[in-house]
Amino acid sequence: EEKITTLGKTLIKVLDKYTIEGYNLTFLKNEMILFSNKSAVIKDKDLNKYQLEKFQYHINQEILKGENIQVLMNDDNNKTNSNKFFIKTGFFNLKEGKFLAKNIVADLDKNLFGNSENDPRIIAISAKGSELVTSFEKGVFTSCKKSDKCPPWKISAKKIKHDKANKQIIYKNAWLEIYDFPVFY
């Protein structure tokens, strides 16, 4: 069958690019696919970390598919895990640095706007992106401190584009809401 299965905790190094630590892993040699229905942590050489509830990794194409994913990304200043993404379902092209995600929460670097008291975040139905640009569909952005109450302000938009290179957030068909009351379109 050209199938290798591990029982229990397993650590695998893939092409000196990635380390995969998980449980009950299965490797299909003919298809070059590694997968598990148990939790796993995948780290790349840039210290980005993908924690997945279950995953499938296509080794030759460097494509990762997973569910219930937490991605901890390093930023340009090499601060460890400054941007965090929580994703229901995701596809990652690790070779090209691109991704597609469904049901996403992006907790951005607290110093993104020069104020460490902020909690900038985007919640969206879906997202796609690369290392420099991320586009969110049907999303909400705020930088207000997290609390149990609604944020004092938020911007809801059909599309939100986060341009990391130019440090811009661009909105399409957006509403500015103050205490859940629409103020400006």
mmCIF file of C-alpha atoms in Angstrom:
data_model
loop_
_atom_site.group_PDB
_atom_site.id
_atom_site.type_symbol
_atom_site.label_atom_id
_atom_site.label_comp_id
_atom_site.label_asym_id
_atom_site.label_seq_id
_atom_site.Cartn_x
_atom_site.Cartn_y
_atom_site.Cartn_z
ATOM 1 C CA GLU A 1 0.000 0.000 0.000
ATOM 2 C CA GLU A 2 3.044 2.322 0.392
ATOM 3 C CA LYS A 3 1.434 3.648 3.555
ATOM 4 C CA ILE A 4 3.225 4.487 6.800
ATOM 5 C CA THR A 5 1.261 5.153 9.988
ATOM 6 C CA THR A 6 2.526 6.312 13.367
ATOM 7 C CA LEU A 7 0.827 5.821 16.710
ATOM 8 C CA GLY A 8 1.089 8.507 19.355
ATOM 9 C CA LYS A 9 3.217 11.627 19.266
ATOM 10 C CA THR A 10 5.424 12.002 16.180
ATOM 11 C CA LEU A 11 7.955 14.601 14.997
ATOM 12 C CA ILE A 12 8.750 14.851 11.277
ATOM 13 C CA LYS A 13 11.164 17.186 9.461
ATOM 14 C CA VAL A 14 10.229 17.920 5.860
ATOM 15 C CA LEU A 15 13.007 19.060 3.493
ATOM 16 C CA ASP A 16 14.643 21.222 6.206
ATOM 17 C CA LYS A 17 11.732 23.660 5.642
ATOM 18 C CA TYR A 18 9.092 22.446 8.073
ATOM 19 C CA THR A 19 8.717 20.498 11.268
ATOM 20 C CA ILE A 20 5.471 18.673 11.894
ATOM 21 C CA GLU A 21 4.591 17.500 15.373
ATOM 22 C CA GLY A 22 1.380 15.565 15.689
ATOM 23 C CA TYR A 23 -0.394 12.406 16.691
ATOM 24 C CA ASN A 24 -1.266 9.317 14.652
ATOM 25 C CA LEU A 25 0.172 10.574 11.363
ATOM 26 C CA THR A 26 -0.290 8.744 8.065
ATOM 27 C CA PHE A 27 2.065 9.095 5.085
ATOM 28 C CA LEU A 28 0.944 7.957 1.622
ATOM 29 C CA LYS A 29 4.246 7.518 -0.226
ATOM 30 C CA ASN A 30 2.823 7.190 -3.767
ATOM 31 C CA GLU A 31 0.848 10.428 -3.408
ATOM 32 C CA MET A 32 3.380 12.199 -1.124
ATOM 33 C CA ILE A 33 0.593 13.194 1.284
ATOM 34 C CA LEU A 34 0.927 13.384 5.049
ATOM 35 C CA PHE A 35 -2.261 13.674 7.125
ATOM 36 C CA SER A 36 -3.873 13.194 10.504
ATOM 37 C CA ASN A 37 -7.301 13.570 12.077
ATOM 38 C CA LYS A 38 -5.627 14.540 15.349
ATOM 39 C CA SER A 39 -4.105 17.846 16.413
ATOM 40 C CA ALA A 40 -0.754 18.913 14.970
ATOM 41 C CA VAL A 41 1.680 21.831 14.990
ATOM 42 C CA ILE A 42 3.581 22.783 11.843
ATOM 43 C CA LYS A 43 6.447 25.287 11.988
ATOM 44 C CA ASP A 44 8.268 26.772 9.019
ATOM 45 C CA LYS A 45 11.805 28.141 8.767
ATOM 46 C CA ASP A 46 10.502 31.713 9.354
ATOM 47 C CA LEU A 47 9.135 30.627 12.759
ATOM 48 C CA ASN A 48 5.498 30.850 11.645
ATOM 49 C CA LYS A 49 3.382 28.289 13.476
ATOM 50 C CA TYR A 50 0.222 26.497 12.302
ATOM 51 C CA GLN A 51 -1.783 24.679 14.991
ATOM 52 C CA LEU A 52 -4.428 22.483 13.383
ATOM 53 C CA GLU A 53 -7.145 20.190 14.680
ATOM 54 C CA LYS A 54 -6.687 17.969 11.631
ATOM 55 C CA PHE A 55 -4.693 18.429 8.441
ATOM 56 C CA GLN A 56 -3.546 17.167 5.073
ATOM 57 C CA TYR A 57 -0.154 18.220 3.700
ATOM 58 C CA HIS A 58 0.829 17.657 0.043
ATOM 59 C CA ILE A 59 4.612 17.485 0.307
ATOM 60 C CA ASN A 60 5.624 18.065 -3.345
ATOM 61 C CA GLN A 61 3.279 21.042 -3.855
ATOM 62 C CA GLU A 62 3.775 22.349 -0.288
ATOM 63 C CA ILE A 63 -0.008 22.707 0.095
ATOM 64 C CA LEU A 64 -1.495 22.501 3.590
ATOM 65 C CA LYS A 65 -5.227 22.001 4.209
ATOM 66 C CA GLY A 66 -6.666 22.068 7.691
ATOM 67 C CA GLU A 67 -9.538 22.692 10.058
ATOM 68 C CA ASN A 68 -9.814 24.735 13.248
ATOM 69 C CA ILE A 69 -6.487 26.423 12.663
ATOM 70 C CA GLN A 70 -4.562 28.946 14.697
ATOM 71 C CA VAL A 71 -1.784 30.623 12.729
ATOM 72 C CA LEU A 72 0.862 32.598 14.588
ATOM 73 C CA MET A 73 2.786 34.787 12.139
ATOM 74 C CA ASN A 74 6.017 36.695 12.539
ATOM 75 C CA ASP A 75 6.096 40.235 11.219
ATOM 76 C CA ASP A 76 8.821 42.109 9.344
ATOM 77 C CA ASN A 77 10.492 43.177 12.598
ATOM 78 C CA ASN A 78 10.866 39.489 13.535
ATOM 79 C CA LYS A 79 8.668 39.822 16.614
ATOM 80 C CA THR A 80 7.514 36.353 17.443
ATOM 81 C CA ASN A 81 3.858 35.707 16.686
ATOM 82 C CA SER A 82 2.722 39.328 16.440
ATOM 83 C CA ASN A 83 -0.247 38.507 14.169
ATOM 84 C CA LYS A 84 -2.646 35.689 15.058
ATOM 85 C CA PHE A 85 -5.269 34.167 12.792
ATOM 86 C CA PHE A 86 -8.066 31.831 13.890
ATOM 87 C CA ILE A 87 -9.516 29.964 10.911
ATOM 88 C CA LYS A 88 -12.333 27.411 10.617
ATOM 89 C CA THR A 89 -11.080 25.941 7.308
ATOM 90 C CA GLY A 90 -7.935 26.938 5.432
ATOM 91 C CA PHE A 91 -5.741 26.174 2.441
ATOM 92 C CA PHE A 92 -2.124 27.361 2.508
ATOM 93 C CA ASN A 93 0.337 27.369 -0.377
ATOM 94 C CA LEU A 94 3.461 27.395 1.775
ATOM 95 C CA LYS A 95 5.768 27.558 -1.258
ATOM 96 C CA GLU A 96 4.226 30.808 -2.559
ATOM 97 C CA GLY A 97 3.131 32.243 0.804
ATOM 98 C CA LYS A 98 -0.562 32.405 -0.197
ATOM 99 C CA PHE A 99 -3.722 31.268 1.562
ATOM 100 C CA LEU A 100 -7.514 30.935 1.380
ATOM 101 C CA ALA A 101 -9.589 30.841 4.559
ATOM 102 C CA LYS A 102 -13.198 30.473 5.638
ATOM 103 C CA ASN A 103 -14.530 32.035 8.868
ATOM 104 C CA ILE A 104 -11.493 33.978 10.032
ATOM 105 C CA VAL A 105 -10.570 36.159 12.982
ATOM 106 C CA ALA A 106 -7.336 38.132 12.564
ATOM 107 C CA ASP A 107 -5.794 39.563 15.726
ATOM 108 C CA LEU A 108 -3.245 42.024 14.395
ATOM 109 C CA ASP A 109 -0.111 43.357 16.060
ATOM 110 C CA LYS A 110 -1.103 45.618 18.977
ATOM 111 C CA ASN A 111 1.390 48.277 17.803
ATOM 112 C CA LEU A 112 -0.002 48.322 14.261
ATOM 113 C CA PHE A 113 -1.187 51.924 14.697
ATOM 114 C CA GLY A 114 1.492 53.026 17.164
ATOM 115 C CA ASN A 115 -0.610 52.454 20.293
ATOM 116 C CA SER A 116 -0.025 49.270 22.299
ATOM 117 C CA GLU A 117 -3.354 49.820 24.136
ATOM 118 C CA ASN A 118 -5.253 48.968 20.933
ATOM 119 C CA ASP A 119 -6.495 45.497 19.981
ATOM 120 C CA PRO A 120 -6.762 45.745 16.164
ATOM 121 C CA ARG A 121 -8.724 42.860 14.705
ATOM 122 C CA ILE A 122 -10.709 41.810 11.658
ATOM 123 C CA ILE A 123 -13.498 39.229 11.664
ATOM 124 C CA ALA A 124 -14.645 38.011 8.246
ATOM 125 C CA ILE A 125 -16.561 35.320 6.379
ATOM 126 C CA SER A 126 -13.549 34.547 4.176
ATOM 127 C CA ALA A 127 -10.076 35.766 3.329
ATOM 128 C CA LYS A 128 -7.309 35.255 0.814
ATOM 129 C CA GLY A 129 -3.860 36.667 0.736
ATOM 130 C CA SER A 130 -0.133 36.624 0.378
ATOM 131 C CA GLU A 131 2.767 37.887 2.454
ATOM 132 C CA LEU A 132 2.025 41.548 1.590
ATOM 133 C CA VAL A 133 -1.728 41.815 0.954
ATOM 134 C CA THR A 134 -4.714 40.156 2.605
ATOM 135 C CA SER A 135 -8.304 40.638 1.412
ATOM 136 C CA PHE A 136 -11.259 39.900 3.690
ATOM 137 C CA GLU A 137 -14.836 39.406 2.449
ATOM 138 C CA LYS A 138 -17.813 40.607 4.524
ATOM 139 C CA GLY A 139 -15.671 41.735 7.405
ATOM 140 C CA VAL A 140 -15.620 43.971 10.455
ATOM 141 C CA PHE A 141 -12.578 45.933 11.669
ATOM 142 C CA THR A 142 -11.953 47.717 14.946
ATOM 143 C CA SER A 143 -8.893 48.605 16.971
ATOM 144 C CA CYS A 144 -10.810 49.134 20.234
ATOM 145 C CA LYS A 145 -9.705 47.323 23.350
ATOM 146 C CA LYS A 146 -11.462 43.953 23.713
ATOM 147 C CA SER A 147 -14.325 43.837 26.219
ATOM 148 C CA ASP A 148 -17.613 42.033 26.792
ATOM 149 C CA LYS A 149 -19.518 45.020 25.396
ATOM 150 C CA CYS A 150 -19.680 46.059 21.767
ATOM 151 C CA PRO A 151 -16.649 48.037 20.607
ATOM 152 C CA PRO A 152 -17.148 51.826 20.706
ATOM 153 C CA TRP A 153 -16.540 51.932 16.958
ATOM 154 C CA LYS A 154 -16.190 49.488 14.082
ATOM 155 C CA ILE A 155 -16.132 49.501 10.309
ATOM 156 C CA SER A 156 -18.203 46.854 8.530
ATOM 157 C CA ALA A 157 -17.426 46.339 4.849
ATOM 158 C CA LYS A 158 -18.130 44.121 1.881
ATOM 159 C CA LYS A 159 -14.370 43.922 1.341
ATOM 160 C CA ILE A 160 -11.406 44.871 3.542
ATOM 161 C CA LYS A 161 -7.904 44.928 2.095
ATOM 162 C CA HIS A 162 -4.920 44.957 4.465
ATOM 163 C CA ASP A 163 -1.819 46.182 2.603
ATOM 164 C CA LYS A 164 1.077 45.366 4.925
ATOM 165 C CA ALA A 165 3.744 46.973 2.730
ATOM 166 C CA ASN A 166 2.035 50.387 2.739
ATOM 167 C CA LYS A 167 0.490 49.910 6.206
ATOM 168 C CA GLN A 168 -3.007 50.609 4.903
ATOM 169 C CA ILE A 169 -6.461 49.153 5.415
ATOM 170 C CA ILE A 170 -8.762 49.845 2.452
ATOM 171 C CA TYR A 171 -12.545 49.326 2.571
ATOM 172 C CA LYS A 172 -15.201 48.748 -0.118
ATOM 173 C CA ASN A 173 -18.887 49.450 0.615
ATOM 174 C CA ALA A 174 -18.170 50.256 4.240
ATOM 175 C CA TRP A 175 -20.222 51.465 7.210
ATOM 176 C CA LEU A 176 -18.741 53.263 10.187
ATOM 177 C CA GLU A 177 -20.712 52.312 13.291
ATOM 178 C CA ILE A 178 -20.431 53.972 16.690
ATOM 179 C CA TYR A 179 -21.925 51.865 19.486
ATOM 180 C CA ASP A 180 -23.724 49.734 16.869
ATOM 181 C CA PHE A 181 -25.363 52.803 15.281
ATOM 182 C CA PRO A 182 -24.507 53.370 11.580
ATOM 183 C CA VAL A 183 -23.026 56.852 11.165
ATOM 184 C CA PHE A 184 -21.310 57.020 7.787
ATOM 185 C CA TYR A 185 -21.352 54.984 4.550
#
